[in-house]
Amino acid sequence: MFVQNRDDMYGVDAAILMNPRVWEASGHVANFSDAMVDCKNCKARHRADHLIENAYPEIKVEGKTPAELTAILKEKNIACPNCGEKGQLTDARKFNLLFETHLGAIESDKSQTVYLRGEIAQAMFVNFKSILGTTRKRLPFGIASVGKVFRNEITP
C-alpha cells in the first residue's frame, strides 16, 4: 500500500547474496555479533549484555569484550533467567549473526565466502545510484526495500 499508492515511493528487492565487500564496508562482518552465554543446566542461550543489564541496570556494558562480560557475570554470580540456577553460565563468546556460505559449485580454496543478506535496508544504500538513474525522479523520494533477510539468531 505504501509503495503502490504513492508516486514518490519505489520498491526494491535486491539479491540475497550480495558482494561480501558490502558487508565488510558496513561493519557487519567485523561487528555484527553478540556476546552469548549458554546455561549448562537448561541449555538456554542468552545475550550476556542483556543478562547483566536486566540484573544490574547501573552497570554499563556497551563496548565490553566477551572476557569483560564473563568477568562481570562471574563476579555478580548472575543466574540463568530460564531455570534460575546460579554458576551455570558458560563464558561469553562472539556469536556471528550473519549466515556464511560459499559461492561456487564446490567448496574449496578458490570458492568465495559470501553472506546471506543480514540487513534488508542494505540494498537501498548499495543500489541508490541505480534507483536514482532508472526512476528519473528527483529528490526527495522514498525507497522501500522488500524481500527476505537471514540472521543467525534462532537456537533450535
Short mmCIF file of N, CA and C in Angstrom, two decimals:
data_model
loop_
_atom_site.label_atom_id
_atom_site.label_comp_id
_atom_site.label_asym_id
_atom_site.label_seq_id
_atom_site.Cartn_x
_atom_site.Cartn_y
_atom_site.Cartn_z
N MET A 1 0.82 -1.19 0.00
CA MET A 1 0.00 0.00 0.00
C MET A 1 0.87 1.26 0.00
N PHE A 2 1.89 1.28 0.87
CA PHE A 2 2.72 2.48 0.97
C PHE A 2 3.58 2.69 -0.27
N VAL A 3 3.88 1.63 -0.98
CA VAL A 3 4.70 1.76 -2.19
C VAL A 3 3.81 1.99 -3.42
N GLN A 4 2.77 1.20 -3.56
CA GLN A 4 1.96 1.25 -4.78
C GLN A 4 0.99 2.43 -4.82
N ASN A 5 0.57 2.96 -3.69
CA ASN A 5 -0.39 4.05 -3.68
C ASN A 5 0.25 5.43 -3.61
N ARG A 6 1.57 5.50 -3.70
CA ARG A 6 2.26 6.79 -3.65
C ARG A 6 3.13 6.93 -4.90
N ASP A 7 3.21 8.14 -5.40
CA ASP A 7 4.03 8.41 -6.59
C ASP A 7 5.50 8.64 -6.24
N ASP A 8 5.80 8.84 -4.96
CA ASP A 8 7.17 9.16 -4.57
C ASP A 8 7.87 8.03 -3.82
N MET A 9 7.34 6.80 -3.96
CA MET A 9 7.94 5.62 -3.31
C MET A 9 8.27 4.57 -4.35
N TYR A 10 9.42 3.91 -4.16
CA TYR A 10 9.85 2.86 -5.08
C TYR A 10 10.24 1.62 -4.30
N GLY A 11 9.76 0.48 -4.76
CA GLY A 11 10.08 -0.79 -4.12
C GLY A 11 11.32 -1.41 -4.73
N VAL A 12 12.17 -1.97 -3.88
CA VAL A 12 13.41 -2.60 -4.32
C VAL A 12 13.49 -3.99 -3.69
N ASP A 13 13.79 -4.99 -4.50
CA ASP A 13 14.06 -6.34 -3.99
C ASP A 13 15.42 -6.73 -4.54
N ALA A 14 16.45 -6.66 -3.72
CA ALA A 14 17.82 -6.90 -4.16
C ALA A 14 18.20 -8.37 -3.99
N ALA A 15 19.38 -8.69 -4.44
CA ALA A 15 19.90 -10.06 -4.37
C ALA A 15 20.08 -10.51 -2.91
N ILE A 16 19.84 -11.77 -2.68
CA ILE A 16 20.04 -12.33 -1.34
C ILE A 16 21.53 -12.49 -1.07
N LEU A 17 22.30 -12.89 -2.09
CA LEU A 17 23.75 -12.99 -1.96
C LEU A 17 24.37 -11.73 -2.54
N MET A 18 24.80 -10.84 -1.67
CA MET A 18 25.43 -9.60 -2.12
C MET A 18 26.94 -9.75 -2.03
N ASN A 19 27.64 -8.88 -2.70
CA ASN A 19 29.09 -8.91 -2.67
C ASN A 19 29.56 -8.83 -1.22
N PRO A 20 30.47 -9.72 -0.80
CA PRO A 20 30.91 -9.71 0.60
C PRO A 20 31.57 -8.40 1.03
N ARG A 21 32.10 -7.64 0.08
CA ARG A 21 32.71 -6.35 0.43
C ARG A 21 31.68 -5.36 0.96
N VAL A 22 30.42 -5.52 0.56
CA VAL A 22 29.34 -4.67 1.08
C VAL A 22 29.23 -4.85 2.59
N TRP A 23 29.25 -6.10 3.03
CA TRP A 23 29.10 -6.40 4.45
C TRP A 23 30.36 -6.03 5.23
N GLU A 24 31.52 -6.12 4.58
CA GLU A 24 32.76 -5.69 5.23
C GLU A 24 32.77 -4.17 5.40
N ALA A 25 32.38 -3.44 4.35
CA ALA A 25 32.38 -1.98 4.39
C ALA A 25 31.40 -1.44 5.42
N SER A 26 30.27 -2.10 5.57
CA SER A 26 29.26 -1.62 6.52
C SER A 26 29.57 -2.02 7.96
N GLY A 27 30.59 -2.85 8.16
CA GLY A 27 30.96 -3.28 9.51
C GLY A 27 30.24 -4.53 9.98
N HIS A 28 29.40 -5.12 9.13
CA HIS A 28 28.65 -6.30 9.55
C HIS A 28 29.55 -7.51 9.78
N VAL A 29 30.59 -7.70 8.99
CA VAL A 29 31.46 -8.87 9.15
C VAL A 29 32.22 -8.79 10.47
N ALA A 30 32.75 -7.61 10.78
CA ALA A 30 33.56 -7.45 12.00
C ALA A 30 32.72 -7.26 13.25
N ASN A 31 31.57 -6.60 13.14
CA ASN A 31 30.85 -6.19 14.34
C ASN A 31 29.44 -6.73 14.49
N PHE A 32 28.95 -7.50 13.53
CA PHE A 32 27.57 -7.97 13.59
C PHE A 32 27.52 -9.28 14.37
N SER A 33 27.86 -9.18 15.65
CA SER A 33 27.86 -10.36 16.51
C SER A 33 27.45 -9.94 17.91
N ASP A 34 26.95 -10.88 18.64
CA ASP A 34 26.55 -10.66 20.03
C ASP A 34 27.37 -11.58 20.92
N ALA A 35 27.65 -11.13 22.13
CA ALA A 35 28.31 -11.98 23.12
C ALA A 35 27.23 -12.84 23.77
N MET A 36 27.34 -14.14 23.57
CA MET A 36 26.31 -15.07 24.05
C MET A 36 26.88 -16.00 25.12
N VAL A 37 26.01 -16.43 26.02
CA VAL A 37 26.34 -17.44 27.02
C VAL A 37 25.27 -18.53 26.97
N ASP A 38 25.65 -19.73 27.33
CA ASP A 38 24.71 -20.84 27.42
C ASP A 38 24.60 -21.26 28.87
N CYS A 39 23.43 -21.72 29.25
CA CYS A 39 23.23 -22.28 30.58
C CYS A 39 23.54 -23.77 30.50
N LYS A 40 24.45 -24.25 31.33
CA LYS A 40 24.83 -25.66 31.33
C LYS A 40 23.70 -26.54 31.84
N ASN A 41 22.82 -25.97 32.63
CA ASN A 41 21.72 -26.72 33.23
C ASN A 41 20.55 -26.92 32.26
N CYS A 42 20.00 -25.84 31.72
CA CYS A 42 18.80 -25.93 30.88
C CYS A 42 19.08 -25.77 29.39
N LYS A 43 20.36 -25.49 29.04
CA LYS A 43 20.78 -25.36 27.63
C LYS A 43 20.25 -24.13 26.92
N ALA A 44 19.69 -23.17 27.63
CA ALA A 44 19.17 -21.94 27.02
C ALA A 44 20.35 -21.02 26.67
N ARG A 45 20.19 -20.26 25.59
CA ARG A 45 21.22 -19.31 25.16
C ARG A 45 20.71 -17.90 25.41
N HIS A 46 21.58 -17.06 25.97
CA HIS A 46 21.22 -15.69 26.31
C HIS A 46 22.31 -14.72 25.88
N ARG A 47 21.91 -13.49 25.59
CA ARG A 47 22.91 -12.44 25.35
C ARG A 47 23.48 -12.01 26.70
N ALA A 48 24.79 -12.01 26.80
CA ALA A 48 25.45 -11.69 28.06
C ALA A 48 25.14 -10.26 28.51
N ASP A 49 25.14 -9.32 27.57
CA ASP A 49 24.88 -7.93 27.95
C ASP A 49 23.46 -7.74 28.49
N HIS A 50 22.49 -8.46 27.93
CA HIS A 50 21.12 -8.35 28.42
C HIS A 50 20.98 -8.93 29.83
N LEU A 51 21.67 -10.03 30.11
CA LEU A 51 21.61 -10.62 31.45
C LEU A 51 22.13 -9.62 32.49
N ILE A 52 23.24 -8.99 32.18
CA ILE A 52 23.84 -8.03 33.12
C ILE A 52 22.96 -6.80 33.27
N GLU A 53 22.47 -6.25 32.15
CA GLU A 53 21.63 -5.05 32.20
C GLU A 53 20.33 -5.30 32.95
N ASN A 54 19.74 -6.49 32.80
CA ASN A 54 18.49 -6.81 33.50
C ASN A 54 18.71 -6.97 35.00
N ALA A 55 19.83 -7.56 35.39
CA ALA A 55 20.10 -7.78 36.81
C ALA A 55 20.67 -6.53 37.48
N TYR A 56 21.51 -5.78 36.76
CA TYR A 56 22.17 -4.60 37.32
C TYR A 56 22.12 -3.47 36.30
N PRO A 57 21.01 -2.71 36.23
CA PRO A 57 20.87 -1.64 35.23
C PRO A 57 21.92 -0.53 35.35
N GLU A 58 22.52 -0.39 36.50
CA GLU A 58 23.52 0.66 36.69
C GLU A 58 24.87 0.32 36.03
N ILE A 59 25.11 -0.94 35.71
CA ILE A 59 26.36 -1.35 35.05
C ILE A 59 26.23 -1.12 33.55
N LYS A 60 27.14 -0.35 33.00
CA LYS A 60 27.15 -0.07 31.56
C LYS A 60 28.02 -1.12 30.87
N VAL A 61 27.43 -1.88 29.95
CA VAL A 61 28.15 -2.97 29.30
C VAL A 61 28.45 -2.73 27.83
N GLU A 62 27.96 -1.63 27.28
CA GLU A 62 28.19 -1.38 25.85
C GLU A 62 29.67 -1.26 25.54
N GLY A 63 30.12 -1.99 24.52
CA GLY A 63 31.51 -1.96 24.08
C GLY A 63 32.44 -2.87 24.85
N LYS A 64 31.93 -3.61 25.82
CA LYS A 64 32.78 -4.51 26.59
C LYS A 64 33.05 -5.79 25.79
N THR A 65 34.23 -6.35 25.99
CA THR A 65 34.62 -7.58 25.30
C THR A 65 33.94 -8.78 25.96
N PRO A 66 33.89 -9.92 25.27
CA PRO A 66 33.32 -11.12 25.90
C PRO A 66 34.02 -11.49 27.20
N ALA A 67 35.34 -11.29 27.27
CA ALA A 67 36.07 -11.60 28.50
C ALA A 67 35.62 -10.70 29.65
N GLU A 68 35.41 -9.42 29.36
CA GLU A 68 34.95 -8.49 30.39
C GLU A 68 33.52 -8.83 30.84
N LEU A 69 32.67 -9.22 29.90
CA LEU A 69 31.30 -9.62 30.24
C LEU A 69 31.30 -10.88 31.10
N THR A 70 32.18 -11.83 30.76
CA THR A 70 32.30 -13.06 31.55
C THR A 70 32.71 -12.74 32.97
N ALA A 71 33.67 -11.83 33.14
CA ALA A 71 34.12 -11.44 34.48
C ALA A 71 32.99 -10.85 35.30
N ILE A 72 32.16 -10.01 34.69
CA ILE A 72 31.03 -9.40 35.41
C ILE A 72 30.01 -10.47 35.79
N LEU A 73 29.71 -11.38 34.85
CA LEU A 73 28.74 -12.45 35.13
C LEU A 73 29.19 -13.32 36.30
N LYS A 74 30.49 -13.62 36.36
CA LYS A 74 31.01 -14.46 37.44
C LYS A 74 31.10 -13.70 38.75
N GLU A 75 31.53 -12.43 38.68
CA GLU A 75 31.66 -11.62 39.88
C GLU A 75 30.30 -11.41 40.56
N LYS A 76 29.28 -11.14 39.75
CA LYS A 76 27.94 -10.88 40.29
C LYS A 76 27.13 -12.16 40.47
N ASN A 77 27.69 -13.29 40.00
CA ASN A 77 27.02 -14.59 40.13
C ASN A 77 25.58 -14.54 39.61
N ILE A 78 25.43 -14.07 38.37
CA ILE A 78 24.11 -13.90 37.76
C ILE A 78 23.53 -15.25 37.40
N ALA A 79 22.27 -15.43 37.74
CA ALA A 79 21.57 -16.69 37.49
C ALA A 79 20.97 -16.71 36.09
N CYS A 80 20.74 -17.90 35.60
CA CYS A 80 20.05 -18.07 34.32
C CYS A 80 18.60 -17.65 34.50
N PRO A 81 18.07 -16.76 33.66
CA PRO A 81 16.68 -16.34 33.81
C PRO A 81 15.68 -17.43 33.46
N ASN A 82 16.13 -18.44 32.76
CA ASN A 82 15.25 -19.53 32.33
C ASN A 82 15.00 -20.54 33.45
N CYS A 83 16.09 -21.00 34.10
CA CYS A 83 15.93 -22.03 35.13
C CYS A 83 16.26 -21.53 36.53
N GLY A 84 16.89 -20.36 36.66
CA GLY A 84 17.19 -19.79 37.97
C GLY A 84 18.46 -20.28 38.61
N GLU A 85 19.19 -21.18 37.96
CA GLU A 85 20.42 -21.73 38.53
C GLU A 85 21.56 -20.71 38.45
N LYS A 86 22.33 -20.61 39.52
CA LYS A 86 23.50 -19.73 39.54
C LYS A 86 24.75 -20.54 39.25
N GLY A 87 25.75 -19.89 38.65
CA GLY A 87 27.03 -20.55 38.39
C GLY A 87 26.99 -21.54 37.24
N GLN A 88 25.96 -21.52 36.42
CA GLN A 88 25.83 -22.48 35.33
C GLN A 88 26.03 -21.86 33.95
N LEU A 89 26.42 -20.58 33.88
CA LEU A 89 26.58 -19.93 32.59
C LEU A 89 27.99 -20.14 32.06
N THR A 90 28.09 -20.42 30.77
CA THR A 90 29.40 -20.58 30.13
C THR A 90 30.05 -19.21 29.97
N ASP A 91 31.31 -19.21 29.56
CA ASP A 91 31.98 -17.96 29.25
C ASP A 91 31.31 -17.33 28.04
N ALA A 92 31.29 -16.01 28.00
CA ALA A 92 30.70 -15.30 26.87
C ALA A 92 31.60 -15.48 25.65
N ARG A 93 30.98 -15.66 24.49
CA ARG A 93 31.73 -15.77 23.24
C ARG A 93 30.94 -15.10 22.13
N LYS A 94 31.67 -14.68 21.11
CA LYS A 94 31.02 -13.98 20.00
C LYS A 94 30.19 -14.94 19.18
N PHE A 95 28.99 -14.52 18.84
CA PHE A 95 28.05 -15.30 18.06
C PHE A 95 27.73 -14.48 16.82
N ASN A 96 28.25 -14.90 15.66
CA ASN A 96 28.07 -14.15 14.41
C ASN A 96 26.63 -14.26 13.94
N LEU A 97 26.02 -13.12 13.64
CA LEU A 97 24.62 -13.10 13.23
C LEU A 97 24.43 -13.23 11.72
N LEU A 98 25.53 -13.21 10.96
CA LEU A 98 25.42 -13.40 9.52
C LEU A 98 25.54 -14.88 9.19
N PHE A 99 24.73 -15.34 8.22
CA PHE A 99 24.85 -16.70 7.72
C PHE A 99 25.92 -16.72 6.64
N GLU A 100 26.95 -17.49 6.85
CA GLU A 100 28.06 -17.59 5.90
C GLU A 100 27.83 -18.79 4.98
N THR A 101 28.14 -18.61 3.70
CA THR A 101 28.07 -19.69 2.73
C THR A 101 29.18 -19.49 1.72
N HIS A 102 29.28 -20.37 0.75
CA HIS A 102 30.34 -20.28 -0.26
C HIS A 102 29.72 -20.20 -1.63
N LEU A 103 30.30 -19.36 -2.47
CA LEU A 103 29.83 -19.18 -3.83
C LEU A 103 30.66 -20.08 -4.74
N GLY A 104 29.99 -20.93 -5.46
CA GLY A 104 30.65 -21.88 -6.34
C GLY A 104 30.08 -23.27 -6.13
N ALA A 105 30.29 -24.12 -7.10
CA ALA A 105 29.73 -25.48 -7.03
C ALA A 105 30.42 -26.34 -5.99
N ILE A 106 31.71 -26.09 -5.78
CA ILE A 106 32.49 -26.91 -4.84
C ILE A 106 33.14 -25.98 -3.83
N GLU A 107 32.98 -26.30 -2.56
CA GLU A 107 33.63 -25.51 -1.52
C GLU A 107 35.11 -25.86 -1.53
N SER A 108 35.93 -24.88 -1.84
CA SER A 108 37.36 -25.11 -1.90
C SER A 108 38.07 -23.80 -1.57
N ASP A 109 39.39 -23.83 -1.76
CA ASP A 109 40.18 -22.63 -1.51
C ASP A 109 39.81 -21.51 -2.48
N LYS A 110 39.33 -21.89 -3.67
CA LYS A 110 39.01 -20.90 -4.70
C LYS A 110 37.58 -20.39 -4.61
N SER A 111 36.75 -21.04 -3.81
CA SER A 111 35.37 -20.54 -3.69
C SER A 111 35.37 -19.29 -2.82
N GLN A 112 34.44 -18.42 -3.09
CA GLN A 112 34.38 -17.14 -2.38
C GLN A 112 33.39 -17.24 -1.23
N THR A 113 33.79 -16.77 -0.06
CA THR A 113 32.90 -16.72 1.09
C THR A 113 31.95 -15.55 0.90
N VAL A 114 30.66 -15.82 0.99
CA VAL A 114 29.63 -14.80 0.89
C VAL A 114 28.69 -14.95 2.08
N TYR A 115 27.85 -13.96 2.28
CA TYR A 115 26.92 -13.97 3.39
C TYR A 115 25.51 -13.77 2.87
N LEU A 116 24.56 -14.51 3.43
CA LEU A 116 23.16 -14.27 3.11
C LEU A 116 22.80 -12.90 3.68
N ARG A 117 21.93 -12.21 3.00
CA ARG A 117 21.59 -10.83 3.37
C ARG A 117 21.16 -10.79 4.84
N GLY A 118 21.91 -10.03 5.64
CA GLY A 118 21.63 -9.92 7.06
C GLY A 118 20.89 -8.66 7.44
N GLU A 119 20.72 -7.77 6.49
CA GLU A 119 20.05 -6.49 6.74
C GLU A 119 19.27 -6.11 5.51
N ILE A 120 17.99 -5.91 5.63
CA ILE A 120 17.13 -5.63 4.48
C ILE A 120 17.40 -4.24 3.90
N ALA A 121 17.76 -3.27 4.72
CA ALA A 121 17.95 -1.90 4.26
C ALA A 121 19.24 -1.73 3.46
N GLN A 122 20.18 -2.66 3.59
CA GLN A 122 21.47 -2.53 2.91
C GLN A 122 21.30 -2.37 1.41
N ALA A 123 20.32 -3.04 0.82
CA ALA A 123 20.10 -2.97 -0.63
C ALA A 123 19.75 -1.56 -1.09
N MET A 124 19.07 -0.80 -0.25
CA MET A 124 18.72 0.58 -0.62
C MET A 124 19.97 1.44 -0.75
N PHE A 125 20.93 1.24 0.15
CA PHE A 125 22.15 2.04 0.11
C PHE A 125 23.03 1.64 -1.07
N VAL A 126 23.17 0.35 -1.29
CA VAL A 126 24.03 -0.15 -2.36
C VAL A 126 23.47 0.19 -3.74
N ASN A 127 22.16 0.14 -3.89
CA ASN A 127 21.53 0.35 -5.19
C ASN A 127 20.98 1.76 -5.39
N PHE A 128 21.29 2.69 -4.50
CA PHE A 128 20.70 4.02 -4.57
C PHE A 128 20.97 4.72 -5.91
N LYS A 129 22.21 4.70 -6.36
CA LYS A 129 22.55 5.39 -7.60
C LYS A 129 21.79 4.78 -8.78
N SER A 130 21.67 3.47 -8.80
CA SER A 130 20.93 2.80 -9.87
C SER A 130 19.45 3.17 -9.82
N ILE A 131 18.88 3.22 -8.64
CA ILE A 131 17.47 3.60 -8.47
C ILE A 131 17.26 5.04 -8.92
N LEU A 132 18.17 5.92 -8.53
CA LEU A 132 18.08 7.32 -8.91
C LEU A 132 18.11 7.48 -10.43
N GLY A 133 18.97 6.72 -11.10
CA GLY A 133 19.09 6.81 -12.54
C GLY A 133 17.94 6.18 -13.31
N THR A 134 17.42 5.06 -12.83
CA THR A 134 16.37 4.36 -13.58
C THR A 134 14.98 4.95 -13.34
N THR A 135 14.75 5.57 -12.19
CA THR A 135 13.42 6.14 -11.93
C THR A 135 13.26 7.51 -12.56
N ARG A 136 14.38 8.18 -12.84
CA ARG A 136 14.39 9.53 -13.42
C ARG A 136 13.63 10.54 -12.56
N LYS A 137 13.60 10.28 -11.27
CA LYS A 137 12.96 11.20 -10.33
C LYS A 137 14.03 12.01 -9.63
N ARG A 138 13.61 13.14 -9.13
CA ARG A 138 14.50 13.99 -8.36
C ARG A 138 14.17 13.82 -6.89
N LEU A 139 15.16 14.09 -6.07
CA LEU A 139 14.94 14.03 -4.62
C LEU A 139 13.95 15.11 -4.21
N PRO A 140 13.12 14.91 -3.23
CA PRO A 140 13.05 13.76 -2.34
C PRO A 140 12.11 12.66 -2.86
N PHE A 141 12.46 11.44 -2.58
CA PHE A 141 11.60 10.30 -2.83
C PHE A 141 11.96 9.21 -1.83
N GLY A 142 11.11 8.22 -1.73
CA GLY A 142 11.33 7.15 -0.76
C GLY A 142 11.63 5.83 -1.44
N ILE A 143 12.36 4.98 -0.74
CA ILE A 143 12.67 3.63 -1.21
C ILE A 143 12.21 2.66 -0.14
N ALA A 144 11.47 1.65 -0.57
CA ALA A 144 11.04 0.60 0.35
C ALA A 144 11.70 -0.70 -0.08
N SER A 145 12.51 -1.26 0.79
CA SER A 145 13.20 -2.50 0.48
C SER A 145 12.34 -3.67 0.94
N VAL A 146 12.14 -4.63 0.05
CA VAL A 146 11.33 -5.80 0.36
C VAL A 146 12.16 -7.05 0.14
N GLY A 147 11.71 -8.16 0.67
CA GLY A 147 12.41 -9.43 0.48
C GLY A 147 12.73 -10.08 1.80
N LYS A 148 13.55 -11.11 1.71
CA LYS A 148 13.91 -11.89 2.89
C LYS A 148 15.24 -11.42 3.45
N VAL A 149 15.38 -11.62 4.75
CA VAL A 149 16.62 -11.33 5.43
C VAL A 149 16.94 -12.55 6.31
N PHE A 150 18.21 -12.87 6.44
CA PHE A 150 18.62 -14.08 7.15
C PHE A 150 19.57 -13.73 8.27
N ARG A 151 19.16 -14.04 9.49
CA ARG A 151 20.02 -13.81 10.64
C ARG A 151 20.15 -15.09 11.41
N ASN A 152 21.33 -15.27 11.97
CA ASN A 152 21.67 -16.47 12.71
C ASN A 152 21.31 -16.28 14.18
N GLU A 153 20.02 -16.04 14.46
CA GLU A 153 19.61 -15.74 15.84
C GLU A 153 18.78 -16.83 16.49
N ILE A 154 18.33 -17.80 15.74
CA ILE A 154 17.44 -18.83 16.27
C ILE A 154 18.25 -20.01 16.79
N THR A 155 17.98 -20.44 18.00
CA THR A 155 18.60 -21.63 18.55
C THR A 155 17.55 -22.74 18.58
N PRO A 156 17.76 -23.80 17.81
CA PRO A 156 16.74 -24.88 17.80
C PRO A 156 16.65 -25.58 19.16
#
